[in-house]
XYZ file of C-alpha atoms in Angstrom:
759
model
C -3.116 62.248 7.568
C -4.823 60.131 4.605
C -5.998 56.894 5.771
C -6.888 53.570 3.668
C -9.523 51.086 4.660
C -12.132 49.351 2.985
C -15.846 48.145 3.907
C -14.975 44.358 3.517
C -12.446 44.129 6.217
C -13.033 46.304 9.231
C -10.567 46.471 11.930
C -11.856 44.914 15.062
C -10.610 45.051 18.590
C -7.972 42.960 19.370
C -9.247 40.890 22.389
C -6.979 40.625 25.272
C -6.003 37.024 26.475
C -7.810 35.835 29.589
C -5.010 35.106 31.516
C -3.862 39.006 31.132
C -7.255 40.539 32.447
C -7.340 37.847 35.434
C -3.519 37.619 36.029
C -3.573 41.089 37.889
C -2.600 39.386 41.349
C 1.173 39.592 40.581
C 0.953 43.293 40.388
C 2.069 43.852 43.896
C 4.243 46.569 45.268
C 6.859 43.885 45.602
C 6.090 43.014 42.162
C 5.302 39.184 43.299
C 2.519 36.878 43.535
C 0.872 35.815 47.041
C 2.148 32.443 48.244
C -0.227 29.949 47.016
C -0.545 29.024 51.180
C -1.375 32.406 52.348
C -4.256 33.279 54.283
C -6.836 35.852 53.766
C -7.087 36.798 57.720
C -3.364 37.131 57.433
C -2.724 40.009 54.847
C -1.664 43.285 56.107
C -3.763 46.341 55.474
C -1.630 47.454 52.704
C -1.803 43.941 50.869
C -5.903 44.291 50.956
C -5.560 47.708 49.859
C -3.441 46.450 46.742
C -6.271 43.634 46.321
C -8.851 46.044 46.232
C -6.891 48.513 43.694
C -6.200 45.322 41.500
C -9.876 44.595 41.660
C -10.828 47.873 40.634
C -8.587 47.831 37.934
C -9.575 44.742 36.754
C -13.059 45.590 36.880
C -12.409 48.799 34.957
C -10.316 47.165 31.999
C -13.175 44.723 31.663
C -15.822 47.543 31.036
C -13.704 49.778 29.063
C -12.859 46.829 26.938
C -16.632 45.968 26.709
C -17.951 49.258 25.902
C -19.809 49.886 22.616
C -20.961 53.121 20.826
C -19.901 56.556 21.666
C -20.568 56.343 25.249
C -21.115 59.802 26.827
C -18.954 60.484 29.730
C -21.514 63.288 31.283
C -24.372 60.730 31.022
C -22.695 57.653 32.355
C -21.248 57.362 35.937
C -19.863 54.054 35.591
C -17.821 55.274 32.959
C -16.535 57.845 35.211
C -15.824 55.929 37.907
C -13.864 53.422 35.974
C -11.953 56.023 34.042
C -11.004 57.664 37.290
C -9.831 54.692 38.814
C -7.144 53.948 35.939
C -6.482 57.538 36.252
C -5.512 57.166 40.002
C -3.401 54.033 40.043
C -1.638 55.523 36.735
C -0.674 58.283 38.952
C 0.109 56.453 42.198
C 1.642 53.276 40.950
C 1.889 53.265 37.495
C -0.025 50.559 34.991
C 0.958 47.027 34.753
C 2.402 45.756 31.347
C -0.955 43.594 31.048
C -3.162 46.735 31.418
C -1.676 48.811 28.119
C -2.900 46.331 25.518
C -6.501 46.817 26.811
C -6.415 50.628 27.299
C -4.233 51.579 23.669
C -6.890 49.255 21.821
C -9.642 51.197 23.464
C -8.274 54.521 23.048
C -7.234 54.178 19.522
C -9.969 52.261 18.274
C -12.447 55.245 18.094
C -15.243 53.593 19.920
C -15.765 56.533 22.760
C -14.987 60.124 22.608
C -12.382 61.640 22.098
C -12.350 63.420 25.897
C -12.281 59.577 27.255
C -10.046 58.582 24.878
C -7.313 61.603 25.566
C -7.377 60.839 29.505
C -6.903 57.132 28.615
C -3.699 57.862 26.938
C -2.655 60.492 29.057
C -2.910 57.963 31.987
C -0.770 55.234 30.075
C 2.131 55.694 32.874
C 4.174 52.310 33.147
C 4.975 50.846 36.426
C 7.447 48.749 34.738
C 7.953 47.850 31.280
C 5.262 48.033 28.123
C 4.841 44.973 25.948
C 6.100 45.236 22.673
C 3.324 43.267 21.292
C 0.848 45.975 22.827
C 2.336 48.788 21.102
C 2.494 46.628 17.690
C -1.143 45.940 18.219
C -2.223 49.861 19.067
C -0.266 50.882 15.896
C -2.180 48.584 13.472
C -5.354 51.115 14.669
C -3.625 53.852 12.942
C -4.299 52.272 9.534
C -7.969 52.664 9.577
C -9.311 55.636 10.229
C -10.970 54.879 13.691
C -9.170 57.495 15.420
C -9.171 61.423 15.232
C -5.775 63.397 14.401
C -5.538 64.733 17.692
C -5.572 61.259 19.505
C -2.721 60.123 16.444
C -0.693 63.020 17.527
C -1.548 62.066 21.301
C -0.330 58.595 20.863
C 2.647 59.105 18.836
C 4.150 61.886 21.727
C 3.077 59.212 24.261
C 5.111 56.528 22.412
C 8.390 58.811 22.234
C 7.814 59.534 25.927
C 7.713 55.702 27.012
C 10.142 54.706 23.991
C 12.448 53.129 26.748
C 10.277 51.274 28.398
C 9.202 49.080 25.931
C 10.470 45.579 26.575
C 11.543 44.439 23.205
C 11.646 46.979 19.792
C 12.231 44.304 17.032
C 8.751 44.292 15.951
C 8.632 48.365 16.004
C 11.560 48.625 14.012
C 10.194 46.440 11.554
C 7.376 48.949 11.271
C 9.932 52.157 10.219
C 8.734 52.370 6.581
C 5.002 52.199 8.016
C 6.030 55.128 10.074
C 8.084 57.016 7.304
C 5.070 56.998 5.362
C 3.089 59.418 7.733
C 5.814 61.998 6.725
C 3.409 63.327 4.299
C 1.133 64.814 7.488
C 2.422 68.181 8.184
C 1.285 67.862 12.211
C 2.712 64.590 12.294
C 5.860 65.218 10.572
C 7.846 66.727 13.645
C 6.909 63.645 16.071
C 7.184 61.023 13.095
C 10.998 62.440 12.714
C 11.394 62.278 16.111
C 9.938 58.556 16.836
C 11.939 57.867 13.376
C 15.200 58.804 15.140
C 14.827 57.028 17.879
C 14.422 53.766 15.579
C 16.878 54.501 12.668
C 19.575 52.150 12.099
C 22.117 51.895 9.500
C 20.347 49.372 7.188
C 17.091 52.032 7.502
C 18.900 54.573 5.558
C 18.016 54.458 1.793
C 18.409 56.542 -1.047
C 14.444 56.841 -1.612
C 14.127 58.032 1.835
C 16.730 60.255 1.567
C 14.969 61.950 -1.660
C 11.683 62.156 0.347
C 13.456 64.212 3.426
C 14.732 66.437 0.987
C 11.393 66.850 -0.798
C 9.949 67.611 2.567
C 12.635 70.026 3.344
C 12.343 71.658 -0.169
C 8.647 72.073 0.969
C 8.625 73.313 4.702
C 12.115 75.067 4.846
C 14.910 74.506 7.435
C 12.895 72.287 9.779
C 14.875 71.202 12.831
C 13.040 68.165 12.792
C 14.056 67.243 9.554
C 17.429 68.241 9.853
C 17.721 65.787 12.699
C 16.830 62.875 11.162
C 19.300 64.006 7.690
C 22.034 64.292 10.192
C 21.584 61.209 11.340
C 21.396 59.456 8.088
C 24.685 61.290 7.008
C 26.224 59.990 10.041
C 25.250 56.359 9.298
C 25.724 56.758 5.252
C 27.909 60.061 4.693
C 28.281 58.682 0.889
C 24.458 59.003 0.541
C 23.523 62.238 2.089
C 26.036 64.910 0.185
C 24.409 68.088 1.636
C 26.275 69.815 4.104
C 24.003 70.320 7.394
C 24.073 73.145 10.071
C 25.823 71.553 12.768
C 24.785 74.739 15.451
C 21.289 73.578 16.545
C 20.167 73.974 20.105
C 17.295 71.443 20.208
C 16.120 69.303 17.499
C 12.810 68.389 18.463
C 9.765 70.168 20.660
C 9.121 68.761 24.213
C 7.101 65.633 23.662
C 6.575 64.603 27.427
C 3.525 65.756 28.102
C 1.777 64.729 31.290
C 3.740 61.415 31.277
C 7.262 62.332 32.412
C 6.494 63.889 35.686
C 4.317 61.201 36.704
C 7.013 58.744 35.822
C 9.556 60.580 37.675
C 7.509 60.665 40.707
C 6.840 56.355 40.367
C 10.124 56.114 39.503
C 11.667 57.976 42.726
C 8.859 55.665 44.763
C 10.037 52.095 43.713
C 13.713 53.194 42.517
C 15.274 50.982 45.408
C 12.847 47.673 44.956
C 13.009 47.910 40.865
C 16.515 48.209 39.444
C 14.924 48.688 35.999
C 14.500 52.116 36.332
C 18.017 52.904 36.864
C 18.431 51.931 34.066
C 15.737 53.755 31.737
C 16.710 57.248 30.577
C 13.852 59.462 31.235
C 14.893 62.756 29.432
C 13.322 62.106 26.102
C 12.944 65.843 24.992
C 16.257 65.090 23.257
C 16.919 61.647 21.397
C 19.819 59.620 22.712
C 23.145 60.313 21.313
C 24.233 57.592 18.413
C 27.962 59.013 18.673
C 29.912 60.691 21.495
C 30.619 63.708 19.548
C 26.854 64.609 19.076
C 26.660 64.652 22.920
C 27.383 68.307 23.411
C 24.957 69.144 20.549
C 21.815 67.020 21.028
C 21.708 66.199 24.717
C 20.350 69.018 27.077
C 19.772 68.168 30.930
C 16.398 68.547 31.443
C 16.764 70.146 34.723
C 18.603 73.243 32.699
C 17.124 73.469 29.952
C 15.475 76.780 30.359
C 18.771 78.283 31.821
C 20.621 77.013 28.657
C 18.334 79.240 26.444
C 17.963 81.818 28.641
C 21.800 82.342 28.941
C 22.244 82.099 24.939
C 19.606 84.777 24.755
C 21.331 86.831 26.851
C 24.841 86.446 25.182
C 22.815 87.228 21.698
C 21.458 90.245 23.283
C 24.890 91.527 24.792
C 26.456 90.602 21.371
C 24.365 92.385 19.074
C 22.805 95.098 21.872
C 19.569 94.123 21.026
C 17.023 91.112 20.651
C 14.755 92.465 17.863
C 13.998 91.300 15.042
C 14.241 92.984 11.646
C 11.575 91.787 9.103
C 13.162 91.696 5.300
C 9.593 93.442 4.427
C 10.979 96.605 5.651
C 14.513 96.179 4.432
C 14.601 99.047 1.760
C 18.425 100.302 1.434
C 21.679 98.938 1.880
C 22.347 101.238 4.795
C 19.441 99.555 6.403
C 20.856 96.170 5.705
C 24.182 97.361 7.217
C 22.478 98.523 10.359
C 20.398 95.152 10.879
C 22.430 92.562 9.530
C 22.773 91.159 12.521
C 19.206 90.844 13.212
C 17.548 89.904 9.901
C 14.375 87.807 10.303
C 14.696 85.518 6.814
C 11.231 85.067 4.652
C 9.531 81.614 5.259
C 9.427 82.135 1.347
C 13.015 81.589 0.662
C 12.700 81.843 -3.266
C 11.957 85.703 -2.591
C 15.668 85.914 -1.981
C 16.685 85.555 -5.506
C 14.650 88.889 -6.597
C 16.088 90.732 -3.658
C 19.512 92.516 -4.212
C 19.604 93.311 -0.344
C 19.430 89.726 0.710
C 21.872 88.301 -1.796
C 24.171 90.773 -0.284
C 23.262 89.424 3.190
C 23.855 85.532 1.754
C 27.353 87.009 0.561
C 28.429 88.488 3.895
C 26.865 86.058 6.326
C 27.070 83.203 4.988
C 24.322 81.384 6.914
C 24.659 77.805 5.609
C 21.004 77.336 6.560
C 19.974 79.868 4.278
C 21.680 77.416 1.462
C 20.285 74.670 2.621
C 16.615 75.912 2.376
C 17.206 77.818 -1.194
C 18.796 74.321 -2.177
C 15.713 72.260 -1.162
C 13.287 74.741 -2.579
C 15.229 75.506 -6.029
C 15.624 71.642 -6.518
C 11.570 71.307 -6.257
C 10.734 74.072 -7.937
C 12.962 73.336 -10.718
C 11.774 69.920 -11.274
C 7.901 70.704 -10.829
C 8.000 73.889 -13.104
C 10.408 72.170 -16.131
C 8.746 73.107 -19.186
C 9.296 70.003 -21.142
C 7.498 68.118 -18.578
C 4.811 70.990 -18.313
C 2.082 70.685 -21.485
C 0.623 74.124 -21.010
C 2.360 76.664 -23.093
C 1.426 79.511 -21.081
C 3.561 78.304 -18.314
C 6.941 78.088 -20.570
C 7.180 81.936 -20.332
C 7.194 81.457 -16.819
C 9.470 79.014 -16.289
C 11.954 81.064 -18.872
C 11.364 83.950 -16.578
C 12.490 81.849 -13.418
C 15.431 80.411 -15.151
C 16.708 83.820 -15.877
C 16.382 84.932 -12.423
C 17.883 81.967 -11.306
C 20.690 82.759 -13.776
C 21.247 86.213 -12.689
C 21.149 85.244 -8.932
C 24.141 82.709 -9.811
C 26.097 86.104 -11.747
C 25.412 88.141 -8.568
C 26.762 85.648 -6.034
C 29.640 84.662 -8.704
C 28.708 81.182 -7.484
C 26.441 78.294 -8.987
C 23.763 76.591 -7.398
C 24.089 72.833 -6.714
C 20.462 72.534 -7.459
C 20.885 73.630 -11.048
C 23.529 71.509 -11.316
C 21.490 68.580 -10.301
C 18.564 69.919 -12.264
C 20.691 70.285 -15.899
C 22.460 66.797 -15.350
C 18.902 65.279 -14.981
C 17.097 66.893 -17.685
C 20.029 67.397 -20.442
C 19.469 64.271 -21.930
C 15.605 65.112 -22.144
C 16.215 68.152 -23.539
C 15.340 69.099 -27.179
C 17.635 71.659 -27.425
C 14.957 74.547 -28.502
C 12.673 75.051 -25.076
C 14.386 77.580 -22.994
C 17.945 77.191 -24.846
C 19.242 80.694 -24.012
C 18.564 80.128 -19.905
C 19.677 76.432 -20.576
C 22.836 77.364 -21.914
C 23.307 80.197 -19.136
C 22.530 78.033 -16.002
C 24.951 75.423 -17.881
C 28.068 77.936 -17.538
C 27.731 77.931 -13.541
C 27.859 74.417 -13.088
C 30.481 73.747 -10.415
C 33.813 71.650 -10.708
C 32.663 68.056 -10.390
C 34.418 64.769 -11.110
C 35.398 63.389 -14.503
C 32.665 60.645 -14.094
C 29.845 63.252 -13.480
C 30.748 65.438 -16.116
C 31.362 62.858 -18.925
C 27.688 61.253 -18.396
C 25.943 64.036 -17.492
C 27.065 66.727 -19.597
C 29.670 65.767 -22.053
C 27.634 62.986 -23.505
C 24.090 64.462 -23.560
C 26.013 67.532 -24.861
C 27.807 66.317 -27.290
C 24.580 64.600 -29.035
C 22.985 67.696 -29.085
C 26.037 69.417 -30.671
C 26.675 67.453 -33.551
C 23.113 67.196 -34.317
C 21.920 70.519 -34.450
C 22.346 73.678 -36.367
C 25.467 75.997 -36.689
C 23.898 78.518 -34.691
C 23.036 76.277 -31.839
C 26.782 75.234 -32.357
C 28.070 78.449 -31.673
C 25.882 78.850 -29.012
C 27.004 75.903 -26.515
C 30.766 76.865 -27.164
C 29.905 80.186 -25.900
C 28.787 78.894 -22.849
C 31.575 76.330 -22.741
C 33.654 79.282 -22.727
C 31.794 81.174 -19.811
C 31.815 77.831 -18.121
C 35.418 77.316 -18.058
C 35.838 81.379 -16.987
C 33.932 80.635 -14.228
C 36.145 77.559 -13.141
C 38.827 79.407 -13.443
C 38.135 82.311 -11.210
C 37.092 79.770 -8.766
C 40.429 78.321 -8.682
C 41.807 82.082 -8.424
C 39.418 82.689 -5.312
C 40.586 79.784 -4.018
C 44.185 80.276 -3.987
C 43.813 83.758 -2.516
C 41.828 82.358 -0.045
C 44.513 79.540 0.634
C 46.864 82.922 1.663
C 44.211 83.697 4.315
C 43.003 81.064 6.980
C 39.947 83.015 7.920
C 39.019 83.489 4.138
C 39.695 79.622 3.272
C 37.604 78.534 6.462
C 34.807 80.964 5.146
C 34.829 79.844 1.726
C 34.938 76.046 2.507
C 31.328 76.163 4.523
C 29.820 77.061 0.722
C 29.577 73.548 0.229
C 25.860 73.195 -0.367
C 25.570 76.445 -2.556
C 28.557 75.897 -4.851
C 30.814 73.010 -4.892
C 33.567 74.501 -6.677
C 36.089 73.430 -4.384
C 34.580 69.690 -4.541
C 38.054 68.655 -5.875
C 40.011 70.316 -2.993
C 43.605 69.359 -4.874
C 45.258 71.082 -7.251
C 45.249 67.832 -9.330
C 41.645 67.425 -9.321
C 40.753 70.836 -10.621
C 43.559 70.812 -13.422
C 42.170 67.274 -14.391
C 38.571 68.635 -14.565
C 39.715 71.738 -16.830
C 41.670 69.223 -19.224
C 38.701 67.221 -19.565
C 36.670 70.207 -20.724
C 39.308 71.819 -22.864
C 39.783 67.918 -24.718
C 35.827 67.695 -25.112
C 35.659 71.090 -26.906
C 38.691 69.852 -28.944
C 37.371 66.679 -30.164
C 33.563 68.323 -30.689
C 35.084 71.246 -32.850
C 37.100 69.268 -34.897
C 33.967 66.929 -35.674
C 31.763 70.529 -36.273
C 34.144 72.177 -38.538
C 33.753 69.133 -40.747
C 30.089 69.203 -40.704
C 29.642 72.655 -41.120
C 32.698 72.925 -44.113
C 35.126 74.951 -41.877
C 32.157 77.754 -40.966
C 33.816 81.014 -40.546
C 31.679 81.810 -37.853
C 31.830 78.573 -35.884
C 35.679 78.962 -36.254
C 35.603 82.357 -34.440
C 33.830 81.001 -31.283
C 35.775 77.921 -31.213
C 39.168 80.412 -31.115
C 37.444 82.316 -28.994
C 37.473 79.604 -26.457
C 41.080 78.729 -26.906
C 41.841 82.759 -26.389
C 40.884 81.782 -22.705
C 42.596 78.474 -22.711
C 45.971 79.473 -24.077
C 46.235 82.191 -21.024
C 45.830 79.638 -18.240
C 48.840 79.297 -17.035
C 49.917 83.464 -16.563
C 46.206 84.804 -16.122
C 44.847 82.406 -13.717
C 47.905 80.469 -12.270
C 46.625 77.176 -13.302
C 49.420 74.802 -14.600
C 48.094 73.728 -17.621
C 48.552 74.806 -20.988
C 46.695 72.335 -23.905
C 47.327 73.061 -27.671
C 44.461 72.917 -29.877
C 44.267 69.974 -31.658
C 45.257 69.825 -35.435
C 41.533 69.361 -36.641
C 41.381 73.152 -35.474
C 44.484 74.419 -36.045
C 45.335 73.864 -39.770
C 41.534 74.713 -40.639
C 42.076 78.254 -38.557
C 45.765 78.800 -40.353
C 44.290 78.151 -43.815
C 41.276 79.865 -43.374
C 39.543 82.332 -45.842
C 38.654 85.055 -43.177
C 40.945 87.479 -42.084
C 39.411 87.541 -38.591
C 40.068 83.765 -37.842
C 43.685 84.039 -39.022
C 44.347 87.199 -36.809
C 42.727 85.119 -33.713
C 45.321 82.328 -34.225
C 47.961 84.271 -34.487
C 47.357 85.950 -31.125
C 46.622 82.579 -29.670
C 49.831 81.423 -30.853
C 51.933 84.234 -29.219
C 49.759 83.906 -25.929
C 50.965 80.198 -25.744
C 54.378 81.164 -26.463
C 54.344 83.980 -23.448
C 52.971 81.295 -21.134
C 55.082 78.167 -22.289
C 58.417 80.599 -21.836
C 57.153 81.755 -18.250
C 56.638 78.016 -17.645
C 59.982 77.199 -18.473
C 61.791 80.015 -16.891
C 59.850 78.992 -13.410
C 60.894 75.306 -13.921
C 64.623 76.489 -14.308
C 64.340 78.855 -11.370
C 65.550 77.415 -8.228
C 63.444 79.923 -6.352
C 60.078 78.126 -6.934
C 59.656 74.310 -6.803
C 56.793 73.350 -8.881
C 53.935 70.696 -8.418
C 53.291 70.612 -12.061
C 55.729 70.448 -14.992
C 54.465 70.536 -18.623
C 55.610 67.694 -20.474
C 57.989 68.080 -23.341
C 55.496 67.151 -25.693
C 53.437 70.351 -25.046
C 56.742 72.023 -26.352
C 57.103 69.942 -29.138
C 53.538 70.136 -30.136
C 53.908 73.845 -30.134
C 57.393 74.226 -32.111
C 55.794 72.235 -34.872
C 52.629 74.560 -35.080
C 54.904 77.412 -35.296
C 56.826 75.711 -37.684
C 54.148 75.420 -39.901
C 52.802 79.113 -39.294
C 56.103 80.850 -39.742
C 56.563 78.564 -42.984
C 53.260 79.310 -44.066
C 52.924 83.060 -43.461
C 56.505 84.167 -43.569
C 59.075 81.796 -45.375
C 56.807 80.218 -47.740
C 58.288 76.728 -46.552
C 55.179 75.076 -45.062
C 55.111 72.507 -47.423
C 58.545 71.494 -46.984
C 59.150 71.984 -43.222
C 55.868 71.194 -41.743
C 56.502 67.981 -39.177
C 53.383 67.762 -37.670
C 51.819 63.799 -37.957
C 48.526 65.980 -39.427
C 50.367 68.614 -41.208
C 50.789 69.978 -44.567
C 54.224 68.444 -45.548
C 54.027 67.192 -49.216
C 56.466 66.336 -52.188
C 57.343 69.026 -54.676
C 56.213 66.440 -57.096
C 53.000 66.186 -55.989
C 52.188 69.729 -55.773
C 53.403 70.277 -59.331
C 50.409 68.241 -60.298
C 47.960 70.623 -59.055
C 48.699 73.694 -61.858
C 49.661 76.057 -58.941
C 52.706 77.954 -60.416
C 53.687 79.553 -57.379
C 52.558 76.857 -54.816
C 55.382 77.980 -52.486
C 53.862 81.565 -51.706
C 50.433 80.121 -51.883
C 49.978 80.994 -48.312
C 51.968 83.914 -47.162
C 50.804 86.646 -45.601
C 50.689 88.315 -49.440
C 49.238 85.469 -51.434
C 46.915 83.950 -48.448
C 43.167 83.877 -49.175
C 42.484 85.482 -46.154
C 45.146 88.386 -47.135
C 44.668 88.769 -50.426
C 42.267 91.423 -49.936
C 44.476 93.274 -48.000
C 47.436 92.743 -50.760
C 45.087 94.212 -53.276
C 43.874 97.417 -51.263
C 48.235 97.912 -50.534
C 48.758 97.592 -54.514
C 46.212 100.149 -54.975
C 47.579 102.960 -52.560
C 51.239 101.920 -53.488
C 50.740 101.366 -57.490
C 47.336 103.345 -58.356
C 48.465 102.961 -61.958
C 49.256 99.790 -62.093
C 45.873 97.471 -63.285
C 48.087 94.098 -63.367
C 48.393 93.434 -59.596
C 51.659 92.070 -59.351
C 52.316 90.902 -56.034
C 55.930 89.849 -56.643
C 56.647 93.791 -56.338
C 55.633 93.323 -52.601
C 59.249 92.603 -51.313
C 61.914 93.926 -49.537
C 61.209 97.731 -48.203
C 57.985 97.144 -49.855
C 57.421 94.067 -47.733
C 57.872 96.088 -44.541
C 55.554 98.834 -45.666
C 52.788 96.114 -46.257
C 53.540 94.886 -42.840
C 52.836 98.380 -41.344
C 49.778 98.518 -43.749
C 48.294 95.129 -42.339
C 49.062 96.399 -38.448
C 47.213 99.378 -39.435
C 44.145 97.666 -40.544
C 43.846 96.535 -36.760
C 45.210 92.788 -37.438
C 46.794 92.775 -33.772
C 47.048 89.461 -33.388
C 49.146 89.070 -36.422
C 51.691 91.943 -35.286
C 52.426 90.535 -31.939
C 52.993 87.524 -33.563
C 55.339 88.258 -36.307
C 57.077 90.381 -33.827
C 57.645 87.608 -31.185
C 58.181 84.695 -33.422
C 59.822 85.885 -36.617
C 61.681 89.358 -35.956
C 64.809 87.209 -34.688
C 64.850 85.293 -38.270
C 67.837 86.065 -40.632
C 66.491 88.243 -43.655
C 68.340 86.690 -46.164
C 67.425 83.128 -44.870
C 64.172 83.855 -44.561
C 64.243 80.241 -42.460
C 61.920 80.077 -39.545
C 63.537 79.520 -35.852
C 61.228 77.461 -33.548
C 61.245 78.942 -30.013
C 63.264 76.473 -28.437
C 61.981 76.429 -24.995
């Protein structure tokens, strides 16, 4: 434990008041002072013996208080005599309240040898109560580094054991932060956690303390004493401790009773009839007193049956598995070994090794041991922050950090679940990211962010990502869109898995226990999942519209945008999510007028899938066999019909400028169009004259009329129009094919008028 002290202010022993040193006459077996008029010759032999012991204890306390220097126990017969006096009286009757101030200050001041101090601390057995002032005074010695670490540990064990004998605890409660600072010492940490558990009140639970405990947990692994304190914190403030803690723990703390409990029990039995205070003091301190009734079964163990409880649990374990042997993971080499020893695997203390071992990842998927997820969560959160490349100036560590991120990403892909520690890392560091360092790895991790609430997504993901997206290069924009598409697919896959699990109660209960590793079920309601997916789609629509303007309708950028909407258009049928969101006009019309046939073919396929999903939704709404929780609004159907009218008018009927009814559409007056100087402006964007299709029309003309060098596209009509369609289909334009066959085949060939899908 780190200690701080200065040479200017040396800690001096706190003097015991004179009345406390001499007023030991009240310490009687009966607990009362002798009457003033009593005569010495009338005292019974028992009273004389009491007076003798009282005098002996008083002399011993006086000697110990005045002792200076490192007095050797072997060379000082006087020290041996007084030390034996204290020990014998403590074991026989317990020490009076006045003795604790002297003995604690002597033992913790370090002026005597550790062997003496150890014996003094072991003799601190209370006869009635322990004054709070004595404890507070002794605690102050821990600040100046006078006593050894072993003495400090022994003092903490004593304090835990006699905690319920302290008459008042308000001043000790005020020292909560002082004790909390000792958690940094690994040896003292278990005992400090135990003491803090006894002291903790709701007002002691603070976010910085929770963070500190989580840091310790990530370094030490799943320690029961840290888990106990976190569990108590979560009990008082569940909104602050959001992690899931294991509920099945036999014992949180090791036995700290030492030599005191047996002596206290003996004295209690001896004085039980005369001193009712002992009847009120619970002496079983191996387990802290329960704060809530529901904790009793898990935390409170009868002192007399503790060993039997553990033996019974061990026997049950042996009976269940047929063996009590532990199989170390170092010997795990094959999947067959995993299946044979899955019940007795001993997980490594270095929990990070799980990420590079496929067999252990299989084990995590099969067993669903929440303690493993907790340990991995704590360790990974600390590792990600400490190894973060833009905080570390050493460039050589950047490559190691990249490899680490790649390993984490591959583990998430293997488990098909995102680590919540990665989510927290991204939320914290995306505002600081320059967009270049570890770009590929960060974007891959971003695709595994679990479903969260809108406020977290907007402030921690969407806002910083939008700034990076709009100020970055074209290729970086495409990379972000690809990552967001994978994120959407993962969300939809989680939704499908959740729906399947709901059909099986056992699977549902198993999935919901993975809250620490993956918070995909954080929004347990369907409406919550729908809202989060909708927010993501709307976000991509907004930034895509702006990016197309900035990048001058780049075909490459348009490809990644439409690739995202290929997933969006099939959410209802393919993923059973009652949500359909059409692309904004800022994406639809640039795609419709794109000069790249790939983009136009993508748009046709997307509109075909939108139609299929909307028709299926309308049929389900009209069917009495299925009652839907969500219904698509009429605005969705109306917007689709507007887009469909524009596409059919553009590609087929050459009436886009006259029939487009979308508020941001291409409807224009003929007079305005004539001013452009284009002779056949009505036909400018059909499947023959469209800039994206013009190359196909030229090659078709060469094959149909090899001798014609004028390229008279007006010849493509009637039967030749159908031949041209077959030619386009043969070129791999499958999106155009399914769109025309689904949306245009019902149109009258004579009128060439578009018929919207009235669904």
